[in-house]
Structures are given as C-alpha cells and as structure tokens.
CSV table of C-alpha atoms and ligand atoms in Angstrom, one decimal:
chain,number,residue,atom,x,y,z
A,221,MET,CA,-18.5,-14.0,17.2
A,222,LYS,CA,-14.3,-14.6,16.1
A,223,ILE,CA,-11.8,-11.8,15.2
A,224,SER,CA,-9.1,-12.5,13.1
A,225,LEU,CA,-4.7,-10.7,13.1
A,226,VAL,CA,-3.4,-10.2,10.0
A,227,VAL,CA,-0.2,-9.7,10.8
A,228,PRO,CA,3.2,-9.0,7.9
A,229,CYS,CA,6.4,-9.6,9.3
A,230,TYR,CA,9.7,-8.9,8.3
A,231,ASN,CA,12.8,-8.6,10.6
A,232,GLU,CA,10.7,-8.4,13.6
A,233,GLN,CA,12.3,-10.7,15.8
A,234,GLU,CA,12.2,-7.9,18.4
A,235,THR,CA,8.6,-6.9,18.7
A,236,VAL,CA,6.6,-10.8,17.6
A,237,ARG,CA,6.3,-11.2,20.8
A,238,ILE,CA,5.3,-7.8,22.9
A,239,PHE,CA,2.3,-7.3,19.7
A,240,TYR,CA,1.6,-11.0,21.1
A,241,ASP,CA,1.0,-9.8,25.0
A,242,GLU,CA,0.1,-6.7,24.0
A,243,THR,CA,-3.2,-7.0,21.6
A,244,VAL,CA,-4.3,-10.6,23.6
A,245,LYS,CA,-4.9,-8.0,26.6
A,246,VAL,CA,-7.4,-6.3,24.8
A,247,LEU,CA,-8.9,-9.2,23.3
A,248,LYS,CA,-9.6,-10.9,26.2
A,249,GLU,CA,-11.5,-7.6,27.5
A,250,ILE,CA,-13.1,-7.8,24.6
A,251,GLY,CA,-14.0,-12.1,25.5
A,252,TYR,CA,-14.9,-12.9,21.6
A,253,ASP,CA,-12.6,-15.7,19.4
A,254,TYR,CA,-9.9,-14.3,17.9
A,255,GLU,CA,-7.0,-15.6,15.8
A,256,ILE,CA,-3.2,-13.9,15.3
A,257,ILE,CA,-2.2,-15.0,11.9
A,258,TYR,CA,1.6,-14.0,11.5
A,259,ILE,CA,3.4,-14.0,7.7
A,260,ASN,CA,7.1,-14.4,7.8
A,261,ASP,CA,7.6,-12.5,4.9
A,262,GLY,CA,11.1,-13.9,4.1
A,263,SER,CA,12.8,-11.7,7.4
A,264,LYS,CA,16.8,-12.7,7.2
A,265,ASP,CA,16.8,-12.5,11.3
A,266,ASN,CA,15.4,-15.0,13.8
A,267,THR,CA,11.4,-13.3,13.6
A,268,LEU,CA,10.5,-17.6,12.1
A,269,SER,CA,11.9,-18.7,15.1
A,270,GLU,CA,10.7,-16.4,17.9
A,271,LEU,CA,7.3,-17.4,15.3
A,272,ILE,CA,7.8,-20.6,16.1
A,273,LYS,CA,8.2,-20.6,19.9
A,274,LEU,CA,4.8,-18.6,20.3
A,275,TYR,CA,2.8,-21.0,18.0
A,276,GLU,CA,4.4,-23.4,19.9
A,277,ASP,CA,3.0,-21.8,23.2
A,278,TYR,CA,-0.7,-20.8,22.0
A,279,PRO,CA,-1.2,-23.5,18.7
A,280,ASP,CA,-4.6,-22.7,19.2
A,281,GLU,CA,-4.7,-18.9,18.5
A,282,ILE,CA,-1.8,-18.7,15.8
A,283,LYS,CA,-1.2,-19.1,13.3
A,284,VAL,CA,2.4,-18.9,10.5
A,285,ILE,CA,2.3,-18.5,7.3
A,286,ASP,CA,6.1,-18.5,6.2
A,287,PHE,CA,6.5,-17.6,3.3
A,288,SER,CA,9.7,-18.8,0.7
A,289,ARG,CA,11.2,-15.7,0.8
A,290,ASN,CA,10.7,-11.6,1.4
A,291,PHE,CA,7.2,-10.8,-1.1
A,292,GLY,CA,6.2,-7.7,0.3
A,293,LYS,CA,4.1,-6.2,3.0
A,294,GLU,CA,0.9,-6.2,0.4
A,295,ALA,CA,1.3,-9.9,-0.3
A,296,GLY,CA,1.5,-10.5,3.7
A,297,MET,CA,-1.5,-9.1,3.7
A,298,TYR,CA,-3.2,-11.2,1.3
A,299,ALA,CA,-1.9,-13.9,2.3
A,300,GLY,CA,-3.1,-13.1,5.7
A,301,LEU,CA,-7.3,-12.2,4.2
A,302,GLU,CA,-6.9,-15.3,2.4
A,303,HIS,CA,-6.0,-17.4,5.6
A,304,ALA,CA,-8.2,-15.4,8.1
A,305,THR,CA,-11.1,-17.6,9.1
A,306,GLY,CA,-12.9,-14.9,11.5
A,307,ASP,CA,-16.0,-12.0,10.9
A,308,TYR,CA,-14.0,-9.5,11.5
A,309,ILE,CA,-11.1,-9.5,10.2
A,310,THR,CA,-8.0,-6.5,10.6
A,311,VAL,CA,-4.9,-6.3,9.1
A,312,MET,CA,-2.3,-4.6,11.8
A,313,ASP,CA,1.7,-3.4,11.9
A,314,VAL,CA,3.0,-6.0,14.9
A,315,ASP,CA,5.3,-2.9,15.9
A,316,LEU,CA,2.3,-1.0,17.8
A,317,GLN,CA,1.7,2.0,15.6
A,318,ASP,CA,-1.6,0.4,15.6
A,319,PRO,CA,-2.6,1.1,18.6
A,320,PRO,CA,-4.5,-2.4,20.1
A,321,GLN,CA,-7.5,-0.6,22.1
A,322,MET,CA,-8.6,1.4,19.1
A,323,LEU,CA,-10.0,-2.4,18.5
A,324,LYS,CA,-12.7,-2.4,20.7
A,325,GLU,CA,-14.4,1.0,19.5
A,326,MET,CA,-14.1,-0.5,16.6
A,327,ILE,CA,-16.5,-3.4,17.0
A,328,LYS,CA,-18.5,-1.1,18.2
A,329,GLY,CA,-18.6,1.1,15.4
A,330,ILE,CA,-19.4,-2.0,13.6
A,331,GLU,CA,-22.2,-4.0,16.1
A,332,GLU,CA,-23.9,-0.6,17.0
A,333,GLU,CA,-23.3,2.3,13.7
A,334,GLY,CA,-23.7,0.0,11.8
A,335,TYR,CA,-20.8,0.1,9.9
A,336,ASP,CA,-19.0,-2.8,7.6
A,337,ILE,CA,-15.5,-1.1,8.2
A,338,VAL,CA,-13.4,1.0,10.5
A,339,GLY,CA,-10.2,2.0,9.9
A,340,THR,CA,-8.1,4.2,10.9
A,341,ARG,CA,-6.1,7.7,11.0
A,342,ARG,CA,-3.3,9.0,12.0
A,343,VAL,CA,-3.7,13.2,11.9
A,344,SER,CA,-0.7,13.8,13.4
A,345,ARG,CA,2.8,12.3,11.7
A,346,LYS,CA,5.0,12.6,14.3
A,347,GLY,CA,8.2,11.4,14.8
A,348,GLU,CA,8.8,10.8,10.7
A,349,PRO,CA,11.3,13.1,9.1
A,350,PRO,CA,9.3,16.2,7.9
A,351,ILE,CA,10.5,15.9,3.9
A,352,ARG,CA,8.5,12.4,4.4
A,353,SER,CA,5.3,14.0,5.5
A,354,PHE,CA,5.7,16.5,2.7
A,355,PHE,CA,5.6,13.8,0.2
A,356,ALA,CA,3.1,12.0,1.4
A,357,ARG,CA,1.0,14.3,2.1
A,358,GLN,CA,1.2,15.9,-2.5
A,359,PHE,CA,1.0,12.6,-3.1
A,360,TYR,CA,-2.4,11.7,-1.4
A,361,LYS,CA,-3.6,15.3,-3.1
A,362,LEU,CA,-1.5,13.9,-6.6
A,363,ILE,CA,-3.3,11.0,-6.6
A,364,ASN,CA,-6.7,11.8,-5.2
A,365,ARG,CA,-7.3,14.3,-8.5
A,366,PHE,CA,-7.1,12.1,-11.0
A,367,ILE,CA,-8.7,7.9,-9.3
A,368,ASP,CA,-12.7,7.8,-9.2
A,369,VAL,CA,-12.7,6.7,-5.5
A,370,GLU,CA,-11.0,8.9,-2.0
A,371,ILE,CA,-7.5,7.9,-0.8
A,372,VAL,CA,-8.2,9.5,2.7
A,373,ASP,CA,-4.8,11.0,3.3
A,374,GLY,CA,-3.1,8.8,6.6
A,375,ALA,CA,-5.2,5.5,6.6
A,376,ARG,CA,-3.4,2.9,8.0
A,377,ASP,CA,-4.2,-0.4,6.6
A,378,PHE,CA,-5.0,-1.4,10.5
A,379,ARG,CA,-9.4,-1.9,9.8
A,380,LEU,CA,-11.6,-3.8,11.4
A,381,MET,CA,-13.8,-5.1,7.8
A,382,LYS,CA,-16.5,-7.6,7.9
A,383,ARG,CA,-16.6,-10.8,6.3
A,384,LYS,CA,-18.3,-9.8,2.8
A,385,VAL,CA,-15.4,-6.5,2.4
A,386,VAL,CA,-12.6,-9.3,3.2
A,387,ASP,CA,-13.9,-11.6,0.5
A,388,SER,CA,-14.1,-8.3,-1.9
A,389,ILE,CA,-11.0,-7.3,-1.7
A,390,LEU,CA,-9.7,-11.1,-2.1
A,391,SER,CA,-11.4,-10.9,-5.2
A,392,MET,CA,-9.6,-8.6,-6.5
A,393,LYS,CA,-7.2,-11.0,-8.1
A,394,GLU,CA,-4.3,-8.4,-9.4
A,395,LYS,CA,-0.9,-9.0,-8.8
A,396,ASN,CA,0.5,-5.2,-8.4
A,397,ARG,CA,-1.2,-4.7,-4.7
A,398,PHE,CA,-1.7,-0.7,-3.9
A,399,SER,CA,-4.0,-1.8,-0.8
A,400,LYS,CA,-5.1,1.8,-0.1
A,401,GLY,CA,-6.3,1.9,-3.1
A,402,ILE,CA,-7.9,-1.5,-2.7
A,403,PHE,CA,-9.7,-0.9,-0.1
A,404,ALA,CA,-10.7,2.3,-1.3
A,405,TRP,CA,-12.0,0.9,-4.5
A,406,VAL,CA,-14.2,-2.0,-3.0
A,407,GLY,CA,-16.3,0.8,-1.3
A,408,PHE,CA,-18.6,-0.5,2.1
A,409,LYS,CA,-20.3,1.7,4.5
A,410,THR,CA,-16.8,2.8,6.0
A,411,LYS,CA,-15.9,5.5,9.4
A,412,TYR,CA,-12.9,6.9,10.6
A,413,LEU,CA,-11.2,6.7,13.7
A,414,GLU,CA,-8.4,9.4,13.7
A,415,TYR,CA,-5.5,8.7,16.7
A,416,GLU,CA,-2.1,10.8,17.2
A,417,ASN,CA,1.2,8.9,15.2
A,418,VAL,CA,2.6,6.2,17.6
A,419,GLU,CA,6.1,5.6,16.7
A,420,ARG,CA,7.4,2.1,16.4
A,421,VAL,CA,8.0,-0.1,20.3
A,422,ALA,CA,10.9,-1.2,19.2
A,423,GLY,CA,13.1,-2.5,15.8
A,424,GLU,CA,13.3,-0.1,12.4
A,425,THR,CA,10.9,1.1,10.1
A,426,SER,CA,11.8,-1.5,6.5
A,427,TRP,CA,11.1,2.3,4.5
A,428,SER,CA,13.4,3.9,2.6
A,429,PHE,CA,12.1,7.2,1.2
A,430,TYR,CA,13.0,6.0,-2.0
A,431,LYS,CA,11.0,2.0,-2.0
A,432,LEU,CA,8.1,4.8,-0.7
A,433,PHE,CA,8.4,6.6,-3.9
A,434,LEU,CA,8.5,3.8,-6.1
A,435,TYR,CA,4.8,2.6,-4.0
A,436,ALA,CA,3.7,5.7,-5.0
A,437,LEU,CA,4.6,5.9,-8.0
A,438,ASP,CA,3.0,1.7,-8.2
A,439,GLY,CA,-0.8,3.1,-6.8
A,440,ILE,CA,-0.8,5.6,-9.6
A,441,ILE,CA,-0.2,3.2,-12.1
A,442,ALA,CA,-2.1,0.2,-10.8
A,443,PHE,CA,-5.6,3.0,-9.9
A,444,THR,CA,-5.9,5.5,-13.0
A,445,THR,CA,-4.2,5.9,-16.4
A,446,ALA,CA,-4.2,9.6,-16.2
A,447,PRO,CA,-0.4,10.3,-16.8
A,448,LEU,CA,-1.6,8.7,-20.9
A,449,GLN,CA,-3.2,10.8,-21.1
A,450,ILE,CA,-1.8,13.9,-19.8
A,451,SER,CA,1.2,12.2,-22.2
A,452,THR,CA,-1.5,12.7,-25.2
A,453,LEU,CA,-2.2,15.5,-24.0
A,454,LEU,CA,1.1,17.4,-23.7
A,455,GLY,CA,1.8,16.0,-27.3
A,456,VAL,CA,-1.2,17.9,-29.1
A,457,PHE,CA,0.1,21.2,-27.6
A,458,VAL,CA,3.8,20.6,-28.2
A,459,SER,CA,2.3,19.7,-32.1
A,460,LEU,CA,0.2,23.0,-31.7
A,461,ILE,CA,3.7,25.4,-30.8
A,462,ALA,CA,5.7,23.8,-33.2
A,463,PHE,CA,3.3,23.9,-35.7
A,464,LEU,CA,2.4,28.2,-35.1
A,465,TYR,CA,6.0,28.4,-34.8
A,466,MET,CA,6.5,26.7,-38.4
A,467,LEU,CA,4.2,30.0,-39.5
A,468,PHE,CA,6.6,32.3,-38.0
A,469,VAL,CA,9.5,30.8,-39.7
A,470,PHE,CA,8.1,30.7,-42.8
A,471,PHE,CA,6.0,34.3,-43.1
A,472,LYS,CA,9.6,35.4,-41.0
A,473,ALA,CA,12.1,33.8,-43.8
A,474,LEU,CA,9.4,35.5,-47.4
A,475,LEU,CA,9.0,38.7,-45.5
A,476,PHE,CA,12.8,39.1,-43.9
A,477,GLY,CA,15.1,36.9,-46.6
A,478,ASP,CA,16.7,33.9,-44.7
A,479,PRO,CA,20.0,35.6,-43.3
A,480,VAL,CA,21.5,31.8,-42.4
A,481,ALA,CA,21.3,31.6,-38.1
A,482,GLY,CA,19.1,29.3,-35.6
A,483,TYR,CA,21.1,26.7,-33.9
A,484,PRO,CA,20.7,27.8,-30.4
A,485,SER,CA,16.2,27.5,-31.5
A,486,MET,CA,17.5,24.4,-33.3
A,487,ILE,CA,19.1,22.7,-30.3
A,488,VAL,CA,16.1,24.4,-27.5
A,489,ILE,CA,14.1,22.4,-29.7
A,490,ILE,CA,15.9,19.2,-30.9
A,491,LEU,CA,16.4,18.5,-27.4
A,492,PHE,CA,13.0,19.5,-26.1
A,493,LEU,CA,10.6,17.7,-28.3
A,494,GLY,CA,13.5,15.1,-28.0
A,495,GLY,CA,13.0,15.2,-23.6
A,496,ILE,CA,8.9,14.9,-24.4
A,497,GLN,CA,9.2,12.1,-26.4
A,498,LEU,CA,11.3,10.3,-23.8
A,499,LEU,CA,9.1,10.8,-20.8
A,500,ALA,CA,5.9,9.7,-23.2
A,501,ILE,CA,7.5,6.3,-24.0
A,502,GLY,CA,8.3,5.6,-20.4
A,503,ILE,CA,4.9,6.2,-19.5
A,504,ILE,CA,4.0,4.0,-21.9
A,505,GLY,CA,6.6,2.1,-21.3
A,506,THR,CA,5.8,1.7,-16.9
A,507,TYR,CA,2.3,0.9,-17.9
A,508,LEU,CA,3.6,-2.0,-20.3
A,509,SER,CA,5.3,-3.6,-17.7
A,510,LYS,CA,1.9,-3.5,-15.6
A,511,LEU,CA,0.9,-5.1,-17.9
A,512,TYR,CA,3.5,-8.6,-18.2
A,513,ILE,CA,2.7,-9.0,-15.1
A,514,GLU,CA,-0.4,-8.7,-14.5
A,515,VAL,CA,0.0,-10.7,-17.6
A,516,LYS,CA,2.4,-14.1,-16.1
A,517,ASP,CA,-0.1,-14.7,-14.0
A,518,ARG,CA,2.6,-15.5,-11.6
A,519,PRO,CA,1.4,-16.2,-7.5
A,520,ILE,CA,1.3,-13.2,-5.6
A,521,TYR,CA,3.6,-14.9,-2.6
A,522,LEU,CA,5.1,-18.1,-2.1
A,523,VAL,CA,4.7,-20.4,0.8
A,524,GLU,CA,7.1,-22.5,2.0
A,525,ASN,CA,5.7,-23.2,5.6
A,526,ILE,CA,2.1,-23.2,7.9
A,527,TYR,CA,2.4,-23.9,11.3
A,528,SER,CA,-1.4,-24.4,12.6
A,529,LYS,CA,-3.6,-26.7,14.5
A,530,GLU,CA,-4.7,-27.3,10.9
A,531,ALA,CA,-1.9,-27.6,9.2
A,532,LYS,CA,-0.8,-30.5,11.5
A,533,LYS,CA,-3.3,-32.5,11.0
B,792,LIG,N1,6.9,-5.6,6.4
B,792,LIG,C1,6.5,-6.5,5.2
B,792,LIG,N2,7.6,-7.0,4.7
B,792,LIG,C2,7.9,-6.2,3.6
B,792,LIG,C3,8.4,-4.7,5.0
B,792,LIG,C4,7.1,-4.3,5.8
B,792,LIG,O1,5.9,-7.9,6.0
B,792,LIG,O2,8.7,-6.2,3.4
B,792,LIG,C5,5.9,-5.6,8.0
B,792,LIG,C6,6.7,-4.8,8.9
B,792,LIG,O3,7.0,-6.2,9.5
B,792,LIG,C7,5.6,-4.0,9.3
B,792,LIG,C8,4.6,-3.6,8.2
B,792,LIG,O4,5.0,-4.5,7.3
B,792,LIG,O5,4.7,-5.0,10.3
B,792,LIG,C9,4.9,-1.9,8.7
B,792,LIG,O6,6.3,-1.8,8.1
B,792,LIG,P1,6.8,-1.2,8.7
B,792,LIG,O7,6.5,-0.8,10.4
B,792,LIG,O8,8.6,-1.1,9.3
B,792,LIG,O9,6.4,0.5,8.9
B,792,LIG,P2,6.0,1.5,8.7
B,792,LIG,O10,4.8,1.5,9.7
B,792,LIG,O11,7.2,2.0,9.2
B,792,LIG,O12,5.4,2.2,7.4
B,793,LIG,MG1,5.0,0.5,11.6
C-alpha cells in the first residue's frame, strides 16, 4: 500500500520542512510506502528553493511541481491529484492545520470500516475572527439550501480517498473548481472525523475576507443555478405587483380624477425596477462569464518544472 500526500504551497518558506518532519514521523509509524507531492503555486518568497533542497535530501519520497505562476489552491490540488500514484491519497495544508496524526485513524476507517473516503471536519473555529466564522456558517446554510448534495460545514480538504475516488474527481474537468462541492458531488461512502481547530505553525493565511467572499460566490455559481431562477421569480413577482398597481391607478383616476402629483411614487418605482433589472442582468452576466471561461478550455494550471525521480530520467 502506498499513501500520497498532495500539499499545495503558496509563500510557505518557513513551513515546508516542518511539515515534512512532522508528517514523515507519522508515516513511518504507519509503515506504508509514501510520497509527498508539493506544489509550488507561484510563491514570491523562497518556497521553491526550500522545496528543491528538500527534494535533494529525499529524492525517493518527494515530488515538486513548480507552477509558472499562482493558479490558486484548487489548481494546486488538481495538479497534485493528477500526479499522485498512491492507493490512498489526501490533500494537506502545509501549515500543519491538518494534524498528520489523524492519518492513522483515517486509514483505519478505510481498511476496517469499509469507507471510501475518510474526511475531517473542524468542529470549532477558534483563532479565527468571529465575523469570518459567522459568514462561513451562513454560507454553508445558504449553499446547502440550493444544491442536491450536502457540503458539510467545516469539512477540510484533508480527506483520505481511495484511488477510485480520486479518478472520479479528476474526471471532472471544469475550470471553475470549487473542491468542497466537487468532493461532495462525487459521492462514495464517506465518514468524517471531528477535531478542534489548530492554528498554523508559522507564516500567515493567504486568504483575505474579500478572497473568501469571491470563493463563496464561485462555489454557489459552480453548483447551483438557483440565483437565475430566483431572479426570474422576482421578475414575475414585481410584474404582478406592477399590474395590480396599474389597476389601482386606473380606477383611482376614473373615480377621483387625476390631480397632477405622484413624483415621489414614480421615482421610487423607477429606481426599484432599475435596481432589480441590474441585479438580474448581473446574475446572468456572472453565469455567462463562467461559461465563457469553461468554453475557452484553457488548462487548469501550467508547469514550469517538475522535480522528481521519474522526471530526471
Ligand atoms: N495555497 C495555495 N495557493 C494559494 C493560496 C494558498 O497553494 O493561492 C495553499 C497554502 O500554502 C496552504 C493551503 O493552500 O498550504 C491553505 O492555505 P492557508 O493556510 O493560507 O488557508 P487557511 O488554512 O487559512 O484557510
Ligand atoms: Mg491553513
């Protein structure tokens, strides 16, 4: 049996070696073969040279995929999964926020309890700004209301998967990759292990609130067309009200005459309708833009160089 760890890295010069040391301890205890696939996602610090040093120290265990620029964690995960050769495969954060100790229990879940995937889920969000946690919770509620599969609140990308699960994930070639959704969408027998949030060992998170917000929007757009339907319903609703109001105005004029007035109500209605129209066009535009990206069919990532035993030959 062989375990593959996929580890996307962006500006992580301090953590790549700590991650290796800590994780390999656990892997040695487990006793299976293993490989660690680091993806350098266009880091601007010395991550690449740290990774190359690490590769030179342990060429049998490590692969380094160096991207031509920053493509984002999703692309890093995809590249790593594509290059993974293990029977069991997982994605891990390089900052040790995914406790390597849990790997043992994950393997047990697959081998003894017959699961295809053993995932992990944070039950607390300590060390995170409260408003970020609040919005995260709301996001899970919102998206789960609209999509067919369930995205588990707090589920991490740290999940041990059998080969067949990874092959299914790789068969989803979409460019707008929202992996929380993709993981849920492929299905298979899944179990979640719960743990308390761990803060990163060094370095800083590269996710700003704004980036997370855009990511959440991407997720919704990628997995549901409900916003399009909602804007249609809103249109129907507003037209209905407009029709009733028209009747009201008509009969009022018939019965009571028409003194020239009504500028305020007029302007309110115009602004309201204009707002709704812009919103609906915006929603359509967002889907269209995603469609545009998919149709262009560009690669998910570009590689500058691969450092591995096989690549050297
Ligand atoms: N990461 C990446 N590309 C990016 C941003 C992040 O490969 O553009 C990696 C990062 O190095 C880390 C993982 O994705 O291994 C998770 O990032 P981070 O720890 O900053 O996020 P958080 O744990 O705070 O959600
Ligand atoms: Mg992290």
